[in-house]
Coordinates of C-alpha atoms in Angstrom, one line a residue:
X646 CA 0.0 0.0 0.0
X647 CA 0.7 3.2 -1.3
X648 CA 1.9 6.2 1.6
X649 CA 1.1 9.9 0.5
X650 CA 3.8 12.2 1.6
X651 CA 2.4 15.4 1.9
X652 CA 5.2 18.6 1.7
X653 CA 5.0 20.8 4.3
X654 CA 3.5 24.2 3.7
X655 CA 6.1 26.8 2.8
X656 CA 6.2 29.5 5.8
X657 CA 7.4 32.0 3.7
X658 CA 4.9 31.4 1.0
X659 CA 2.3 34.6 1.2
X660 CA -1.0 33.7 2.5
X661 CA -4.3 34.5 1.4
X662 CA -4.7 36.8 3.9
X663 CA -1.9 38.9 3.6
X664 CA -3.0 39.6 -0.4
X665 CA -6.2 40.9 1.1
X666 CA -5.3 42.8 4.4
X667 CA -1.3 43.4 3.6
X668 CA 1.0 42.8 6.0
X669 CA 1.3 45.9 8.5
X670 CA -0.7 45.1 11.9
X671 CA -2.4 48.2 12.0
X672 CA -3.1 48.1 8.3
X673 CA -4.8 44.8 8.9
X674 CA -7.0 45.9 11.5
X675 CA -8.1 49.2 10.0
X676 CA -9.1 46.4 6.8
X677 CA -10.6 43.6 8.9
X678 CA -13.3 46.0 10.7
X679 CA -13.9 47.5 7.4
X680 CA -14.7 44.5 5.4
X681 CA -16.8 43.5 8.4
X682 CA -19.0 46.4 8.6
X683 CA -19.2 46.0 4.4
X684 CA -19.8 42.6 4.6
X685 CA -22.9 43.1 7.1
X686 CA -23.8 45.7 4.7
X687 CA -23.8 43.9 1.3
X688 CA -25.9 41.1 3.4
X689 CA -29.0 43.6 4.1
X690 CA -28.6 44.3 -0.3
X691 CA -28.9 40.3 -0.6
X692 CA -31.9 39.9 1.7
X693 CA -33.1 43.6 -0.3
X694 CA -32.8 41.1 -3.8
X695 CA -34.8 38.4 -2.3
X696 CA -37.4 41.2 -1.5
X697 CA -36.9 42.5 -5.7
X698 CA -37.6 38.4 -6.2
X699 CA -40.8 38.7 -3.9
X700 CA -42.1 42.2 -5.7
X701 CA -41.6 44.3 -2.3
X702 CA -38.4 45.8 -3.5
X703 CA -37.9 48.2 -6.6
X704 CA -35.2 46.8 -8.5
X705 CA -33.8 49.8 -9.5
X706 CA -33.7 51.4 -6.0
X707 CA -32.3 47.7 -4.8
X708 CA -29.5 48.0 -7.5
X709 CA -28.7 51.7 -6.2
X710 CA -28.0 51.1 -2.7
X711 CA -26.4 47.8 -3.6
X712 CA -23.7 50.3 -6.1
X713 CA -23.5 53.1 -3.6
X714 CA -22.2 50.6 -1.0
X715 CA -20.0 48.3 -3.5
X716 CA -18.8 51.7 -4.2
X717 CA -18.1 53.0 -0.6
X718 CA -16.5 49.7 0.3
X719 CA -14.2 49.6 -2.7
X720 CA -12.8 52.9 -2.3
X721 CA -12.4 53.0 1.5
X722 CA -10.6 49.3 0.7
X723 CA -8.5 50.2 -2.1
X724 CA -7.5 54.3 -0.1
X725 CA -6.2 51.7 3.0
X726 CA -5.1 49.0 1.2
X727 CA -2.3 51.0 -0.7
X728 CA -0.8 53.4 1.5
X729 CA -2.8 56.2 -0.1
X730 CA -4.4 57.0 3.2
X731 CA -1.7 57.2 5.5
X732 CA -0.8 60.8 4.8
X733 CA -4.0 61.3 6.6
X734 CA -4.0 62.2 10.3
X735 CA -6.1 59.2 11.1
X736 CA -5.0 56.5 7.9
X737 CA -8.1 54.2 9.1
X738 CA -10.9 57.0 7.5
X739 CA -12.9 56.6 10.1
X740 CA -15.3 59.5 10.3
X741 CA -15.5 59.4 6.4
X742 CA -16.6 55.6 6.5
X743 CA -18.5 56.2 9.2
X744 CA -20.7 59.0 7.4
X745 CA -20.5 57.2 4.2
X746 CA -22.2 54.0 6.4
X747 CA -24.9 56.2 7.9
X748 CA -25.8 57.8 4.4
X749 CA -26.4 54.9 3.0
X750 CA -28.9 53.6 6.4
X751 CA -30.6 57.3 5.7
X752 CA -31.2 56.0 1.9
X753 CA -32.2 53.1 2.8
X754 CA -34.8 54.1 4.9
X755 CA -35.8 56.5 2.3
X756 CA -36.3 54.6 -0.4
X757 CA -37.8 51.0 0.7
X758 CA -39.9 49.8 3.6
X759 CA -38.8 46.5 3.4
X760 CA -36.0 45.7 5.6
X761 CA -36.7 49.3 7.3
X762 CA -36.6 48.2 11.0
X763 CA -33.3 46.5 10.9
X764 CA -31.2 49.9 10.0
X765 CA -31.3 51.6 13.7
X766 CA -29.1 47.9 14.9
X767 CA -27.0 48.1 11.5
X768 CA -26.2 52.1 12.2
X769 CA -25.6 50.4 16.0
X770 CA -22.9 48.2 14.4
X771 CA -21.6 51.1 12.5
X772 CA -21.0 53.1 15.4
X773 CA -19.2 50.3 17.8
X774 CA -16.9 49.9 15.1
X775 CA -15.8 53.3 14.9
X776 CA -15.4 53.9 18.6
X777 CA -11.8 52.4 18.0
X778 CA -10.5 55.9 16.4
X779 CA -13.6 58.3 17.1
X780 CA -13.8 60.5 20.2
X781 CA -16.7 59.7 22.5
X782 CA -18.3 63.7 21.1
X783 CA -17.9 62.9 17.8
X784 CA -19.4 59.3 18.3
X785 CA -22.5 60.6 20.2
X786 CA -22.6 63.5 17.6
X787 CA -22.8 60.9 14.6
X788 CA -25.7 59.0 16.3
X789 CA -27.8 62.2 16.9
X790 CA -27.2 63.5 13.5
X791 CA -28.8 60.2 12.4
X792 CA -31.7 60.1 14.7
X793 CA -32.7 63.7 14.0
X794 CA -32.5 63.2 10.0
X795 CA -34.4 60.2 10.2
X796 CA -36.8 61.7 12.0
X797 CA -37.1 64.6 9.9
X798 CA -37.3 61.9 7.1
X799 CA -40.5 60.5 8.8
X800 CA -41.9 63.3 9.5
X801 CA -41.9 64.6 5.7
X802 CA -43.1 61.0 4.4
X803 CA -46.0 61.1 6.9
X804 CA -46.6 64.6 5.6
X805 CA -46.7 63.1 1.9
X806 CA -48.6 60.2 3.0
X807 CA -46.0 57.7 1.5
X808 CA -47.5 54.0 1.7
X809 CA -45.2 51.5 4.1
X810 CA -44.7 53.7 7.1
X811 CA -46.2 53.1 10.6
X812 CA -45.6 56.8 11.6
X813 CA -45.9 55.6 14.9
X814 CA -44.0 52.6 15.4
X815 CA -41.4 55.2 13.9
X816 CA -41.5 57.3 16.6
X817 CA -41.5 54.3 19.1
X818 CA -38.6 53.1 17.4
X819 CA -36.7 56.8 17.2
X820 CA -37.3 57.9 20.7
X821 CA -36.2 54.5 22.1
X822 CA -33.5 55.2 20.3
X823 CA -32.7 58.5 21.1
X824 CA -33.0 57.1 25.0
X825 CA -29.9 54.9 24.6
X826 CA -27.9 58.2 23.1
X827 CA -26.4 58.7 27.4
X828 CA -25.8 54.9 27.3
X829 CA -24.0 55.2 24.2
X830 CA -21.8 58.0 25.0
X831 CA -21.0 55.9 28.6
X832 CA -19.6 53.0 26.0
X833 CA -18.0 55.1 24.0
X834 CA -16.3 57.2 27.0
X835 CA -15.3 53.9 28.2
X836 CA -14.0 52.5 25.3
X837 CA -12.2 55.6 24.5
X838 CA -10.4 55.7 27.8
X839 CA -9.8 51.4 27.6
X840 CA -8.0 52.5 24.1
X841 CA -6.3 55.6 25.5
X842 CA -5.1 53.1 28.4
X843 CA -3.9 50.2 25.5
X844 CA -1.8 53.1 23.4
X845 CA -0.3 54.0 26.7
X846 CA 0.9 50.8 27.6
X847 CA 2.2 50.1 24.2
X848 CA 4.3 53.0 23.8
X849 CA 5.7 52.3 27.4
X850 CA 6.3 48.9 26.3
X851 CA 8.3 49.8 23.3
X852 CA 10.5 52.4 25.3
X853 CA 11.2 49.7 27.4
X854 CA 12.1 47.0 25.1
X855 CA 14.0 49.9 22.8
X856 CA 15.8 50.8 25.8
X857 CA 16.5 46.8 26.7
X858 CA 17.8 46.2 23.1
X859 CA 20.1 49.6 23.9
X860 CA 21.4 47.8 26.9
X861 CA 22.3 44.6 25.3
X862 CA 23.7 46.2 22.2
X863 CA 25.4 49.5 22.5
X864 CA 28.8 50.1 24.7
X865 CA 27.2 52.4 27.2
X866 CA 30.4 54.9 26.5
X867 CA 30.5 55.8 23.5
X868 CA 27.0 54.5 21.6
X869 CA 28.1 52.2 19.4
X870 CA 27.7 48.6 19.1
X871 CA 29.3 46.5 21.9
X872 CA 31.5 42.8 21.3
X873 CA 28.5 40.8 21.8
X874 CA 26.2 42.8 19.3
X875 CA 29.5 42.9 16.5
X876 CA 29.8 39.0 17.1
X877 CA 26.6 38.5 16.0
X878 CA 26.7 41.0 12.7
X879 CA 29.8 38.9 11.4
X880 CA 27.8 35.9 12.3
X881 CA 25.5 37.5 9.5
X882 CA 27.3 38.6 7.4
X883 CA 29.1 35.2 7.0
X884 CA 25.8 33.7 6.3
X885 CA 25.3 35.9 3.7
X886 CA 28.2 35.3 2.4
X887 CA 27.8 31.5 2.5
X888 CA 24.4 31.9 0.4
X889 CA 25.5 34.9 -1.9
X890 CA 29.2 34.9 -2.2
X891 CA 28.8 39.2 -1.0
X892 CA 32.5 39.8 0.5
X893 CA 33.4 41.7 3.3
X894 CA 36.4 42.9 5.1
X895 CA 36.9 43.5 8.7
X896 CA 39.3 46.2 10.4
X897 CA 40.6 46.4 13.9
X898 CA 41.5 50.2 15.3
X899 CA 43.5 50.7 18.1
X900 CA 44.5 53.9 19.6
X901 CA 48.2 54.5 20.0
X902 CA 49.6 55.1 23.2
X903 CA 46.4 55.5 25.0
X904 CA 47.9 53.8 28.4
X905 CA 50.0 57.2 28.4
X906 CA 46.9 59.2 27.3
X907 CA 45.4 57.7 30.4
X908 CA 47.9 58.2 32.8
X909 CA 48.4 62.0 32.0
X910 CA 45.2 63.3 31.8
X911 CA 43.0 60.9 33.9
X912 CA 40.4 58.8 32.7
X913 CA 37.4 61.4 32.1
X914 CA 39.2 63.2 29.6
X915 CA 40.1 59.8 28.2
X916 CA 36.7 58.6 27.8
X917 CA 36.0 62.1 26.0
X918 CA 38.9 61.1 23.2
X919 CA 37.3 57.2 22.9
X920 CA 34.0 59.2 22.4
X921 CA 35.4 61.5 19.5
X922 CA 36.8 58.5 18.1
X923 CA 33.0 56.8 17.8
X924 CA 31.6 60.0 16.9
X925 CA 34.0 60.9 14.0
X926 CA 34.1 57.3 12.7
X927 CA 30.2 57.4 12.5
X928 CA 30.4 60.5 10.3
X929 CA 32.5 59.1 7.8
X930 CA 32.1 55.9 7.3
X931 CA 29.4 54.5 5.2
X932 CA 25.9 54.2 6.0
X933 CA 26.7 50.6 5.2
X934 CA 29.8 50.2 7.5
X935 CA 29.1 49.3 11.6
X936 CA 31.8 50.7 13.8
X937 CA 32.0 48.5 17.1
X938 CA 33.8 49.3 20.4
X939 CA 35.7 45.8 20.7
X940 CA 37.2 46.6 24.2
X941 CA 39.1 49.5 26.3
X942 CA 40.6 51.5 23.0
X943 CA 40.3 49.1 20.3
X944 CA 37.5 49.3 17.9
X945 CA 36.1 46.8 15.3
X946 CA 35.1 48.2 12.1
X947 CA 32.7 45.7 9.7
X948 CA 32.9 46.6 5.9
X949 CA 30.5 44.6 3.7
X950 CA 30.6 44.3 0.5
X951 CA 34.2 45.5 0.3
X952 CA 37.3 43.6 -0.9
X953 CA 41.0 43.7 0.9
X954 CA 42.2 46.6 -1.3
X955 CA 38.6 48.7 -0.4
X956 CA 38.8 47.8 3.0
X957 CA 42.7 49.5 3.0
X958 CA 41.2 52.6 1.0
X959 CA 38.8 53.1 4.1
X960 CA 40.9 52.3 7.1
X961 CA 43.5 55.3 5.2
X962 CA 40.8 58.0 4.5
X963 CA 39.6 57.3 8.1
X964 CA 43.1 57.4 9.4
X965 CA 44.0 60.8 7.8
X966 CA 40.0 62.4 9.5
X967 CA 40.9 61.4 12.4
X968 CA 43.9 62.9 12.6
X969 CA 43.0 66.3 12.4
X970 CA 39.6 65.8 14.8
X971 CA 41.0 63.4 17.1
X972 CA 42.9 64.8 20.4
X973 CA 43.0 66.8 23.3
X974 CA 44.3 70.3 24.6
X975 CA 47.4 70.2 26.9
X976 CA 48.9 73.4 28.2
X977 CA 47.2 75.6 25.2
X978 CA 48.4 73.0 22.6
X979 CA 46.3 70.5 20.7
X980 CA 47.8 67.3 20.9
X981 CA 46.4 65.1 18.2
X982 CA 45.8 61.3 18.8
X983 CA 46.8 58.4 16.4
X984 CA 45.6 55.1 15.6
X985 CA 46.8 51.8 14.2
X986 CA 44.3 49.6 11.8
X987 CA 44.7 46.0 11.1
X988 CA 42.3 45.1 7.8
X989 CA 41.7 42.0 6.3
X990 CA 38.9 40.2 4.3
X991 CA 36.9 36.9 5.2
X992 CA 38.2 33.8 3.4
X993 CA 35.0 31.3 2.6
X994 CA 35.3 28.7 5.0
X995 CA 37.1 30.0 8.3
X996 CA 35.3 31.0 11.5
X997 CA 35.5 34.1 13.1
X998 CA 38.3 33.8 15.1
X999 CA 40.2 32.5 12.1
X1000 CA 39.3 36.2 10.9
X1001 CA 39.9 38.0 13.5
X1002 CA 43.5 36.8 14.8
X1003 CA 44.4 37.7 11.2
X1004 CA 43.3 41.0 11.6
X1005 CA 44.8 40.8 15.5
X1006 CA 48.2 39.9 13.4
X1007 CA 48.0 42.9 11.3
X1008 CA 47.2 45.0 14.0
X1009 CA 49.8 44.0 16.3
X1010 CA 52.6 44.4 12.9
X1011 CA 51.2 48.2 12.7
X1012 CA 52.1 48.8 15.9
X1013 CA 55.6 46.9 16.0
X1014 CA 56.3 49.0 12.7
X1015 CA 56.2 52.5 14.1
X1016 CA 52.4 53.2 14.4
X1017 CA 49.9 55.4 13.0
X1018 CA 49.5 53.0 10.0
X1019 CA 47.3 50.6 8.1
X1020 CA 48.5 47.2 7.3
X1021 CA 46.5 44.5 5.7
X1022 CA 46.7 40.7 5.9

């Protein structure tokens, strides 16, 4: 007997999902309440055909609000679902979807009887929806706009004596509505303040985790990233290589004769000079290039995409920057600081210790051959 082997799904395979709702979080919220709202909409225009099919529906007024809505729904969709509407201050179009819902409950209303007593819980759902971005005023000021143009609506078909309306179940219905407008606004003060509560905590929580990821990458002296966060971007960056052949070269940067630096002006003033060192590295390098603090004075500088001969180039124009920004005052007279650079390139196949003594190698050569120079390996 036969065994089917079934292939696991691909996990980087898009899913249906994503094509309808993209794949931003807040995007795909803003869409999913949306196309529920739309979808209980376009199921009141079914149940308004099976009323055309039973002769209480007007076709033509059943294919109206059946294109207003199609219409509302693809535009509010297709204004989300590219970007288009995140210029806006609130990128969900809330209060525009929200009057676009309730226009089409007043047409509604309007035009057919059939169906006419389900619209006050539809505008209901309507509003509950939009209490996620609308203010608890403009919520409350939405539902009473409706109220009072549906009841001006009533009044004027009663006035024209327009068959299929129970002026005073109308009113009934209206005025108990208009009865729940204090209960609404309690919901939608509540929700509003749950929400308010929600954003809060989020933002806290991301200052905290920004400020945990600070902590376990960045050398709290001079910013930049520490040995354990510069261990894991070679890790990386040797993957890459392994799946796309992209070279890279590596540099180590020491500081020459900081001991003495140390000793004569105390360690403040040499922490100051480590921190010109990161800061004026960061300005010239490439936006491409990480600049590491590897420990005390020596610094570990990751070049991708850059071959031995590039990596020399770099470590040079750095080199001569430096040495007319980096330094200290002594007695009225700047004393400039130099540094020694040991590059070299990854070969396919070694670790990162391989790597890294080499450029150790070269580094400690720069120094043995009189300092304040480059020397590859």
């Amino acid at each position: 007997m036969d065994t089917a082997v079934c292939a696991p799904a691909d996990p980087d395979a898009p899913r249906w999902g994503d094509w309808l709702l993209g794949d931003q979080p807040e995007q795909r919220l803003w869409l999913a309440r949306l196309l529920r709202v739309g979808a209980l909409f376009l199921a009141f225009d079914l149940a308004r055909a099976l009323g055309v099919g039973l002769g209480h529906v007007p076709l033509e007024d059943m294919a109206a609000l059946l294109a207003y809505d199609l219409g509302v729904l693809g535009v509010g969709y297709g204004l989300i679902r590219s970007g288009w509407s995140a210029r806006l201050d609130d990128p969900a179009m809330t209060m525009p979807l929200v009057a676009l819902a309730l226009v089409s409950i007043v047409l509604a209303y309007v035009w057919m009887d059939f169906g006419r007593g389900a619209l006050l819980p539809l505008a209901a759902v309507v509003l509950v929806h939009g209490m996620h971005r609308l203010t608890p005023r403009q919520t409350v000021l939405c539902a009473g706009a409706l109220l009072v143009v549906l009841a001006g609506a009533a009044a004027v078909m009663a006035l024209l004596s327009l068959q299929g309306l129970n002026l005073a179940q109308e009113a009934v219905d209206l005025g108990v509505a208009a009865l729940g407008l204090p209960v609404l606004a309690a919901v939608a003060g509540r929700a509003h303040t749950v929400l308010q509560t929600h954003a809060r905590q989020r933002a806290e929580l991301a200052q905290t985790l920004a400020r945990l990821e600070a902590l376990t990458t960045k050398d709290t002296l001079t910013g930049l990233s520490n040995h354990r966060h510069m261990l894991h971007l070679l890790d990386v960056e040797i993957l890459r290589h392994a799946r796309q052949g992209r070279q890279f070269s590596i540099a180590l940067l020491d500081l020459d004769h900081f001991q003495q630096i140390n000793q004569a002006l105390g360690r403040l003033r040499a922490d100051e000079v480590l921190r010109q060192l990161a800061h004026q590295s960061t300005a010239h390098l490439r936006a491409s290039d990480v600049m590491g603090r590897w420990g005390g004075e020596e610094f570990l500088l990751l070049m991708p995409e850059t071959d031995l001969a590039g990596g020399v180039r770099s470590l040079e124009r750095l080199k001569e920057k430096l040495y007319t920004k980096l330094g200290f005052y002594r007695e009225g007279r700047w004393v400039p600081v130099n540094c020694s650079a040991g590059v070299t390139r990854y070969r396919t196949g070694e670790t990162i210790h391989q790597m890294l003594e080499r450029a150790e190698q070269a580094l400690r050569t720069a120094k043995a051959n009189g300092r304040n120079q480059v020397v590859s390996s």
